[in-house]
Amino acid sequence: ETTMFGFKRPRSSPMSLPSIASLPADHLAVDYCRRRQLPDAALSHLYFTDEWTSWLTELGWSYAMPEDRAPRLILPWFDRDGALLGAQARRLDVTGKAARYVTLKRSDDTPKIYGWDRLDHQRLIYVVEGPLDSWFLPNCVAAMGADLLHLHDHYLSGYRAVYIWDNEPRNLDVSRHLQTAITRGLSVVIWPSSVQQKDLNDMAQAGVDLLPLIAAHTYHGLRANLEFLRWKKLNDLSSITGKSSS
């Protein structure tokens, strides 16, 4: 059974935590997700706990944390059979560095591919960096970092996919990954200079209509290489002049 965008409804899983969808409307975690404008379909796949270390003990995992009762949004990921592989946790009661995500895996060799259990290989696949960003596109998985090519090499080779890095033109890792993907003939998004937001969630919050924008700026082959060179030249120039490239 599927929902908007074709998201599969959550199967029974080893999650003993309450989903965001099950919480009262005035709950801290619900408010956070609403402010981020996450679609309703995401709320059954996201979870909440303020007993972080107790939950980890229940799973048989461990992580050195200075406290136990901070509220956290839990973003789990599963294998194709629905077995829990790992989870990201974000503190909801602080901002700045203290709010960074903590990522835990079942074991050191556990793959990081958020949304893998919900993916339809017969449709176009979108590949992004962040788990929350993945909820703003249909049939989307997240690498939980900038190494989208790892997902291509290990899981998505041979399938129709579009690789979408965050809009960080001055990030050398992003530039390097993007150039490698183009060289390998993959379809990539090269953001236009008119887009100022960093990621899909920020763009959605700013009212950007994502699918038409992405469709208009997805390239591969020679055209991708030409667009990349133009993008790099514009951003190299803006870094020298200190002015926006828009």
mmCIF file of N, CA and C in Angstrom, residues 32 35-36 65 67 70-73 75 88-103 132:
data_model
loop_
_atom_site.group_PDB
_atom_site.id
_atom_site.type_symbol
_atom_site.label_atom_id
_atom_site.label_comp_id
_atom_site.label_asym_id
_atom_site.label_seq_id
_atom_site.Cartn_x
_atom_site.Cartn_y
_atom_site.Cartn_z
ATOM 1 N N TYR A 32 8.300 20.369 15.333
ATOM 2 C CA TYR A 32 9.550 20.440 14.567
ATOM 3 C C TYR A 32 9.317 19.978 13.125
ATOM 4 N N ARG A 35 7.266 22.497 11.180
ATOM 5 C CA ARG A 35 8.047 23.683 10.815
ATOM 6 C C ARG A 35 8.997 23.383 9.667
ATOM 7 N N ARG A 36 9.481 22.159 9.604
ATOM 8 C CA ARG A 36 10.330 21.759 8.475
ATOM 9 C C ARG A 36 9.508 21.446 7.226
ATOM 10 N N MET A 65 26.918 9.002 25.614
ATOM 11 C CA MET A 65 26.163 10.254 25.636
ATOM 12 C C MET A 65 26.184 10.812 27.058
ATOM 13 N N GLU A 67 23.936 12.502 28.630
ATOM 14 C CA GLU A 67 22.628 12.535 29.274
ATOM 15 C C GLU A 67 21.692 11.566 28.557
ATOM 16 N N ALA A 70 17.236 13.966 26.741
ATOM 17 C CA ALA A 70 17.027 14.995 25.720
ATOM 18 C C ALA A 70 16.080 14.469 24.643
ATOM 19 N N PRO A 71 15.140 15.272 24.180
ATOM 20 C CA PRO A 71 14.215 14.823 23.125
ATOM 21 C C PRO A 71 14.937 14.694 21.787
ATOM 22 N N ARG A 72 14.677 13.591 21.109
ATOM 23 C CA ARG A 72 15.364 13.340 19.841
ATOM 24 C C ARG A 72 14.400 12.825 18.779
ATOM 25 N N LEU A 73 14.584 13.341 17.569
ATOM 26 C CA LEU A 73 13.917 12.804 16.389
ATOM 27 C C LEU A 73 14.770 11.657 15.880
ATOM 28 N N LEU A 75 15.537 8.849 12.978
ATOM 29 C CA LEU A 75 15.352 8.506 11.565
ATOM 30 C C LEU A 75 16.026 7.160 11.304
ATOM 31 N N GLN A 88 19.642 7.660 12.595
ATOM 32 C CA GLN A 88 20.156 8.982 12.915
ATOM 33 C C GLN A 88 19.255 9.593 13.982
ATOM 34 N N ALA A 89 19.864 10.379 14.868
ATOM 35 C CA ALA A 89 19.100 11.034 15.922
ATOM 36 C C ALA A 89 19.478 12.507 15.959
ATOM 37 N N ARG A 90 18.461 13.360 16.057
ATOM 38 C CA ARG A 90 18.693 14.796 16.131
ATOM 39 C C ARG A 90 18.049 15.357 17.388
ATOM 40 N N ARG A 91 18.815 16.072 18.192
ATOM 41 C CA ARG A 91 18.247 16.728 19.365
ATOM 42 C C ARG A 91 17.307 17.841 18.924
ATOM 43 N N LEU A 92 16.177 17.929 19.587
ATOM 44 C CA LEU A 92 15.150 18.890 19.217
ATOM 45 C C LEU A 92 15.106 20.104 20.131
ATOM 46 N N ASP A 93 15.848 20.080 21.230
ATOM 47 C CA ASP A 93 15.732 21.151 22.216
ATOM 48 C C ASP A 93 16.915 22.111 22.201
ATOM 49 N N VAL A 94 17.804 21.970 21.231
ATOM 50 C CA VAL A 94 18.965 22.854 21.141
ATOM 51 C C VAL A 94 19.208 23.206 19.685
ATOM 52 N N THR A 95 20.056 24.189 19.451
ATOM 53 C CA THR A 95 20.412 24.591 18.095
ATOM 54 C C THR A 95 21.925 24.618 17.969
ATOM 55 N N GLY A 96 22.397 24.921 16.756
ATOM 56 C CA GLY A 96 23.838 25.016 16.550
ATOM 57 C C GLY A 96 24.517 23.657 16.561
ATOM 58 N N LYS A 97 25.765 23.637 16.971
ATOM 59 C CA LYS A 97 26.557 22.408 16.925
ATOM 60 C C LYS A 97 25.943 21.295 17.764
ATOM 61 N N ALA A 98 25.316 21.675 18.885
ATOM 62 C CA ALA A 98 24.745 20.659 19.773
ATOM 63 C C ALA A 98 23.600 19.900 19.116
ATOM 64 N N ALA A 99 23.036 20.450 18.029
ATOM 65 C CA ALA A 99 21.897 19.827 17.367
ATOM 66 C C ALA A 99 22.315 18.906 16.230
ATOM 67 N N ARG A 100 23.574 18.722 16.053
ATOM 68 C CA ARG A 100 24.015 17.869 14.946
ATOM 69 C C ARG A 100 23.481 16.450 15.093
ATOM 70 N N TYR A 101 23.319 15.813 13.949
ATOM 71 C CA TYR A 101 22.845 14.441 13.957
ATOM 72 C C TYR A 101 23.919 13.499 14.490
ATOM 73 N N VAL A 102 23.475 12.509 15.241
ATOM 74 C CA VAL A 102 24.314 11.385 15.634
ATOM 75 C C VAL A 102 23.858 10.190 14.806
ATOM 76 N N THR A 103 24.783 9.501 14.183
ATOM 77 C CA THR A 103 24.448 8.355 13.340
ATOM 78 C C THR A 103 24.993 7.077 13.955
ATOM 79 N N LEU A 132 16.052 13.627 5.651
ATOM 80 C CA LEU A 132 14.844 14.458 5.610
ATOM 81 C C LEU A 132 14.603 15.009 4.215
#
